[in-house]
Short mmCIF file of C-alpha atoms and ligand atoms in Angstrom, two decimals:
data_model
loop_
_atom_site.label_atom_id
_atom_site.label_comp_id
_atom_site.label_asym_id
_atom_site.label_seq_id
_atom_site.Cartn_x
_atom_site.Cartn_y
_atom_site.Cartn_z
CA MET G 1370 -0.04 0.03 -0.02
CA ILE G 1371 1.34 3.39 -1.00
CA PRO G 1372 0.76 6.01 1.76
CA ALA G 1373 -1.93 8.58 0.96
CA ASP G 1374 0.51 11.54 1.13
CA ILE G 1375 2.35 10.26 -1.96
CA ASP G 1376 0.94 11.87 -5.12
CA LEU G 1377 0.70 9.02 -7.58
CA THR G 1378 0.43 11.47 -10.51
CA ARG G 1379 3.87 12.88 -9.70
CA VAL G 1380 5.93 9.76 -9.25
CA PRO G 1381 9.43 9.92 -10.76
CA ALA G 1382 9.47 8.05 -14.08
CA HIS G 1383 13.02 6.93 -13.56
CA ILE G 1384 14.73 6.26 -10.25
CA ALA G 1385 18.41 5.31 -10.08
CA CYS G 1386 19.81 3.62 -6.99
CA VAL G 1387 23.33 3.22 -5.67
CA MET G 1388 23.16 0.10 -3.60
CA ASP G 1389 25.92 1.09 -1.13
CA GLY G 1390 26.87 -0.33 2.26
CA ASN G 1391 26.83 -4.08 1.81
CA GLY G 1392 30.37 -4.52 3.03
CA ARG G 1393 29.81 -2.40 6.14
CA TRP G 1394 26.58 -4.16 6.94
CA ALA G 1395 28.46 -7.51 6.91
CA THR G 1396 31.43 -6.22 8.86
CA GLN G 1397 29.19 -4.82 11.62
CA ARG G 1398 27.80 -8.28 12.07
CA GLY G 1399 31.16 -10.06 12.05
CA LEU G 1400 30.31 -11.61 8.63
CA LYS G 1401 32.30 -11.71 5.35
CA ARG G 1402 31.74 -8.76 2.99
CA THR G 1403 30.25 -11.11 0.42
CA GLU G 1404 27.50 -12.03 2.90
CA GLY G 1405 26.50 -8.39 2.82
CA HIS G 1406 26.11 -8.57 -0.99
CA ALA G 1407 24.00 -11.71 -0.56
CA ALA G 1408 21.78 -9.83 1.95
CA GLY G 1409 21.44 -7.02 -0.61
CA GLU G 1410 19.45 -9.23 -2.89
CA GLU G 1411 16.28 -9.02 -0.65
CA ALA G 1412 16.68 -5.18 -0.57
CA LEU G 1413 16.84 -5.06 -4.28
CA PHE G 1414 13.76 -7.13 -4.87
CA ASP G 1415 11.84 -5.23 -2.19
CA ALA G 1416 12.85 -1.99 -3.97
CA VAL G 1417 11.65 -3.47 -7.23
CA GLU G 1418 8.31 -4.29 -5.65
CA GLY G 1419 8.01 -0.76 -4.26
CA ALA G 1420 8.84 0.73 -7.65
CA LEU G 1421 6.18 -1.38 -9.28
CA GLU G 1422 3.60 -0.36 -6.66
CA LEU G 1423 4.52 3.31 -7.21
CA GLY G 1424 4.21 2.95 -11.01
CA VAL G 1425 7.84 3.78 -11.66
CA LYS G 1426 8.76 3.05 -15.32
CA TRP G 1427 12.50 2.83 -15.10
CA LEU G 1428 14.61 1.59 -12.19
CA THR G 1429 18.42 1.57 -12.57
CA VAL G 1430 20.69 -0.08 -10.09
CA TYR G 1431 24.48 0.01 -9.74
CA ALA G 1432 25.56 -3.69 -9.58
CA PHE G 1433 29.25 -3.42 -10.48
CA SER G 1434 31.29 -0.38 -11.42
CA THR G 1435 34.38 -0.07 -13.61
CA GLU G 1436 36.30 0.71 -10.37
CA ASN G 1437 35.02 -2.43 -8.58
CA TRP G 1438 37.68 -4.57 -10.45
CA ARG G 1439 40.16 -3.03 -7.86
CA ARG G 1440 38.55 -5.12 -5.07
CA PRO G 1441 40.16 -8.33 -3.87
CA LEU G 1442 39.94 -11.10 -6.46
CA ASP G 1443 37.70 -13.22 -4.20
CA GLU G 1444 35.13 -10.48 -3.97
CA VAL G 1445 35.19 -9.75 -7.70
CA ARG G 1446 34.73 -13.47 -8.43
CA TYR G 1447 31.93 -13.60 -5.89
CA LEU G 1448 30.14 -10.61 -7.48
CA MET G 1449 30.39 -12.09 -10.99
CA GLY G 1450 28.86 -15.38 -9.77
CA PHE G 1451 26.30 -13.58 -7.60
CA ASN G 1452 25.07 -11.40 -10.52
CA GLU G 1453 24.85 -14.46 -12.79
CA SER G 1454 22.92 -16.38 -10.11
CA ILE G 1455 20.45 -13.56 -9.47
CA LEU G 1456 19.65 -13.39 -13.18
CA VAL G 1457 19.13 -17.08 -13.52
CA ARG G 1458 17.13 -17.45 -10.31
CA ARG G 1459 14.98 -14.34 -10.56
CA ARG G 1460 14.43 -13.40 -14.22
CA GLU G 1461 11.28 -15.54 -14.51
CA GLU G 1462 9.70 -13.78 -11.57
CA LEU G 1463 10.63 -10.42 -13.09
CA ARG G 1464 9.14 -11.46 -16.43
CA GLU G 1465 5.88 -12.42 -14.75
CA LYS G 1466 5.74 -8.98 -13.12
CA GLY G 1467 6.23 -7.31 -16.53
CA VAL G 1468 9.83 -6.20 -15.83
CA ARG G 1469 12.08 -5.83 -18.80
CA ILE G 1470 15.76 -6.32 -17.99
CA ARG G 1471 18.42 -4.27 -19.67
CA PHE G 1472 22.11 -3.59 -18.99
CA ALA G 1473 24.39 -0.53 -19.17
CA GLY G 1474 28.08 -0.91 -19.11
CA ARG G 1475 31.18 -2.24 -20.90
CA ARG G 1476 31.27 -5.77 -22.14
CA ASP G 1477 34.98 -6.21 -22.02
CA TRP G 1478 37.14 -9.38 -21.71
CA ARG G 1479 36.99 -9.27 -17.89
CA VAL G 1480 33.30 -10.08 -17.76
CA PRO G 1481 32.94 -13.87 -17.75
CA LYS G 1482 31.46 -15.32 -20.99
CA ARG G 1483 28.87 -17.30 -19.05
CA LEU G 1484 27.65 -14.15 -17.33
CA ILE G 1485 27.36 -12.35 -20.70
CA LYS G 1486 25.32 -15.33 -21.96
CA GLN G 1487 22.91 -15.03 -19.04
CA MET G 1488 22.71 -11.22 -19.53
CA ASP G 1489 21.69 -11.77 -23.18
CA GLU G 1490 19.28 -14.55 -22.16
CA SER G 1491 17.68 -12.31 -19.47
CA MET G 1492 17.22 -9.46 -21.95
CA ALA G 1493 15.73 -11.74 -24.59
CA ARG G 1494 13.28 -13.42 -22.15
CA THR G 1495 11.95 -10.16 -20.90
CA ALA G 1496 12.25 -7.99 -24.05
CA HIS G 1497 8.41 -7.87 -24.41
CA CYS G 1498 7.71 -6.67 -20.86
CA THR G 1499 6.33 -3.18 -20.53
CA THR G 1500 5.37 -2.54 -16.95
CA MET G 1501 8.86 -1.34 -15.87
CA THR G 1502 12.45 -1.53 -17.12
CA LEU G 1503 15.14 -2.64 -14.68
CA VAL G 1504 18.49 -1.40 -15.87
CA ILE G 1505 21.45 -3.13 -14.32
CA ALA G 1506 24.51 -0.96 -14.47
CA PHE G 1507 27.22 -3.62 -14.75
CA ASN G 1508 30.84 -2.94 -15.42
CA TYR G 1509 29.51 0.61 -15.65
CA GLY G 1510 31.34 3.84 -15.19
CA GLY G 1511 29.91 7.27 -16.08
CA ARG G 1512 33.23 8.47 -17.50
CA ALA G 1513 33.73 5.26 -19.50
CA GLU G 1514 30.20 5.72 -20.93
CA ILE G 1515 31.06 9.25 -22.12
CA VAL G 1516 34.43 8.02 -23.54
CA ASP G 1517 32.71 5.17 -25.39
CA ALA G 1518 30.10 7.62 -26.75
CA VAL G 1519 32.86 10.00 -28.00
CA LYS G 1520 34.67 7.11 -29.65
CA ARG G 1521 31.54 6.06 -31.48
CA ILE G 1522 30.74 9.59 -32.62
CA ILE G 1523 34.26 9.87 -34.08
CA GLU G 1524 34.08 6.46 -35.68
CA GLU G 1525 30.82 7.43 -37.33
CA GLY G 1526 32.54 10.53 -38.77
CA ILE G 1527 30.22 13.01 -37.32
CA PRO G 1528 31.68 16.47 -37.86
CA ALA G 1529 32.48 18.63 -34.78
CA HIS G 1530 30.04 21.44 -35.72
CA LYS G 1531 27.16 18.97 -35.79
CA ILE G 1532 27.78 17.67 -32.18
CA THR G 1533 25.12 18.74 -29.66
CA ASP G 1534 23.89 17.45 -26.29
CA LYS G 1535 21.53 15.22 -28.27
CA THR G 1536 24.43 13.62 -30.25
CA ILE G 1537 26.16 12.58 -26.96
CA ALA G 1538 22.81 11.36 -25.47
CA GLN G 1539 22.13 9.28 -28.58
CA HIS G 1540 25.51 7.49 -28.27
CA LEU G 1541 25.18 6.55 -24.59
CA TYR G 1542 24.68 2.83 -23.72
CA LEU G 1543 20.88 3.04 -23.65
CA PRO G 1544 19.85 5.96 -25.86
CA ASP G 1545 16.14 5.29 -25.17
CA MET G 1546 16.58 5.52 -21.39
CA PRO G 1547 15.08 8.76 -19.93
CA ASP G 1548 17.37 10.67 -17.55
CA PRO G 1549 16.70 9.73 -13.94
CA ASP G 1550 14.34 12.07 -12.13
CA LEU G 1551 15.61 10.89 -8.75
CA MET G 1552 18.89 9.28 -7.56
CA VAL G 1553 18.94 7.46 -4.23
CA ARG G 1554 22.18 6.45 -2.57
CA THR G 1555 22.20 4.48 0.61
CA SER G 1556 24.80 4.20 3.50
CA GLY G 1557 25.12 7.88 4.27
CA GLU G 1558 27.79 8.59 1.61
CA TYR G 1559 27.19 11.80 -0.28
CA ARG G 1560 28.85 11.04 -3.61
CA ILE G 1561 27.95 10.27 -7.17
CA SER G 1562 30.86 7.84 -7.57
CA ASN G 1563 31.00 7.88 -11.36
CA TYR G 1564 27.32 6.84 -11.64
CA LEU G 1565 25.28 8.08 -14.71
CA LEU G 1566 27.38 11.29 -14.94
CA TRP G 1567 25.71 12.59 -18.06
CA GLU G 1568 22.19 11.47 -17.19
CA LEU G 1569 22.11 12.79 -13.56
CA ALA G 1570 22.62 16.39 -14.67
CA TYR G 1571 19.22 17.55 -13.41
CA SER G 1572 18.17 14.66 -11.18
CA GLU G 1573 17.10 15.16 -7.58
CA LEU G 1574 19.46 13.51 -5.17
CA VAL G 1575 18.34 11.75 -2.01
CA PHE G 1576 20.82 10.21 0.44
CA ALA G 1577 19.52 7.62 2.86
CA ASP G 1578 21.39 6.63 6.02
CA VAL G 1579 20.37 3.03 5.92
CA LEU G 1580 22.96 0.40 4.64
CA TRP G 1581 21.72 -1.24 1.44
CA PRO G 1582 20.81 -4.69 2.91
CA ASP G 1583 18.43 -2.93 5.29
CA PHE G 1584 16.82 -0.89 2.44
CA ARG G 1585 13.12 -1.68 1.90
CA ARG G 1586 10.33 -0.29 -0.28
CA GLU G 1587 9.46 2.09 2.61
CA HIS G 1588 12.79 3.79 2.11
CA LEU G 1589 12.10 4.09 -1.60
CA ILE G 1590 8.71 5.62 -0.88
CA ASP G 1591 10.30 8.04 1.49
CA ALA G 1592 12.73 9.12 -1.15
CA VAL G 1593 9.83 9.73 -3.48
CA ARG G 1594 8.22 11.80 -0.72
CA GLN G 1595 11.38 13.92 -0.49
CA TYR G 1596 11.44 14.21 -4.27
CA GLN G 1597 7.84 15.44 -4.32
CA ALA G 1598 8.66 18.13 -1.80
CA ARG G 1599 11.30 19.63 -4.15
CA ARG G 1600 10.80 22.08 -6.94
CA ARG G 1601 12.54 21.18 -10.12
CA ARG G 1602 13.64 24.08 -12.30
CA PHE G 1603 16.11 22.65 -14.74
CA GLY G 1604 18.18 25.83 -14.59
CA GLY G 1605 15.09 28.04 -15.38
CA LEU G 1606 12.75 29.93 -13.10
CA GLU G 1607 9.83 28.51 -11.18
CA SER G 1608 6.73 28.40 -13.40
C1 LIG M 1835 28.20 -1.76 -2.79
O1 LIG M 1835 28.42 -2.09 -1.43
C2 LIG M 1835 27.49 -2.85 -3.52
C3 LIG M 1835 28.01 -3.55 -4.53
C4 LIG M 1835 29.36 -3.31 -5.07
C5 LIG M 1835 27.21 -4.63 -5.25
C6 LIG M 1835 25.75 -4.65 -5.03
C7 LIG M 1835 25.16 -5.71 -5.84
C8 LIG M 1835 23.96 -6.39 -5.67
C9 LIG M 1835 23.13 -6.12 -4.43
C10 LIG M 1835 23.52 -7.39 -6.64
C11 LIG M 1835 22.92 -6.79 -7.89
C12 LIG M 1835 22.71 -7.81 -8.91
C13 LIG M 1835 21.84 -7.74 -9.93
C14 LIG M 1835 21.80 -8.81 -10.92
C15 LIG M 1835 21.00 -6.52 -10.13
P1 LIG M 1835 29.90 -1.97 -0.90
O2 LIG M 1835 30.57 -3.34 -1.08
O3 LIG M 1835 30.64 -0.87 -1.65
O4 LIG M 1835 29.71 -1.64 0.60
P2 LIG M 1835 30.71 -0.86 1.52
O5 LIG M 1835 30.69 0.60 1.00
O6 LIG M 1835 30.09 -0.93 2.86
O7 LIG M 1835 32.04 -1.49 1.39
#
C-alpha cells in the first residue's frame, strides 16, 4: 500500500539507486563482505516491488562499477557469480511482473562469458515486458560511458560542428533510457561515484542513512516523498 500523502500522479518516471553499504553491513555483524552482498538481494527485490507499486517506469541499479575490479579477487569473483545467479534465479519472476531487464556498461574481456550469456538470455526473455524496465549498471562507469560515446561519434565521422547534447545522449549505452528524475544512494555517503554522470545532470539526489541490505520499499517511498517536496527548475525559473 502506498501512503496517502504520496501523489501518484507525480511519481518519478526513472529512479536510479546506488546500492551502497553491503560490506559495512556485513562487517558490523562479524560476517564476510560477500554475505553483505547476498543480503542485498532481498533489498533489491523489495525496492523493485516498491517501484512497481509506485508505478515507476525505469529503475536503474548500480551492480558493479568499472572501479570495482580493484577489489580483492575473491570479492570480484563472488560478485560475478552472484550477478549471474540472481539473473538465472529471478528473471522468470521479473518477467511475470512485466519487468524488462536491460544492461548498461562495458562488455569487456574481464566479464565472464557465461555471465554475458545469461545477460543476453535475461534481456531476450523479458524484451516484451512493458510494466517497468530494470536497468542493471554492470561494469559501468559514467566516464567510461562518455568516452565510449565519443569514440563512436568519431568512428561514425560526425563532424564537430554537428555535435550537440543530443548527439552525446544518442550515443550513450541506452539511448532510449530517460534521464533519472531521482537518484537514491544508501549508506550515508554523499557522492555520485561515477554513476550516470551525463544522465544525472538535473536529477534530484536523495541520500539515505540506511545500509543497502536494510533498504526496503518504505525507504524508496520516503525518497519519493522527499522528491515530491522539491521544486525542479532545470536551470530556469519557477513556473
Ligand atoms: C556496494 O556495497 C554494492 C555492490 C558493489 C554490489 C551490489 C550488488 C547487488 C546487491 C547485486 C545486484 C545484482 C543484480 C543482478 C542486479 P559496498 O561493497 O561498496 O559496501 P561498503 O561501501 O560498505 O564497502
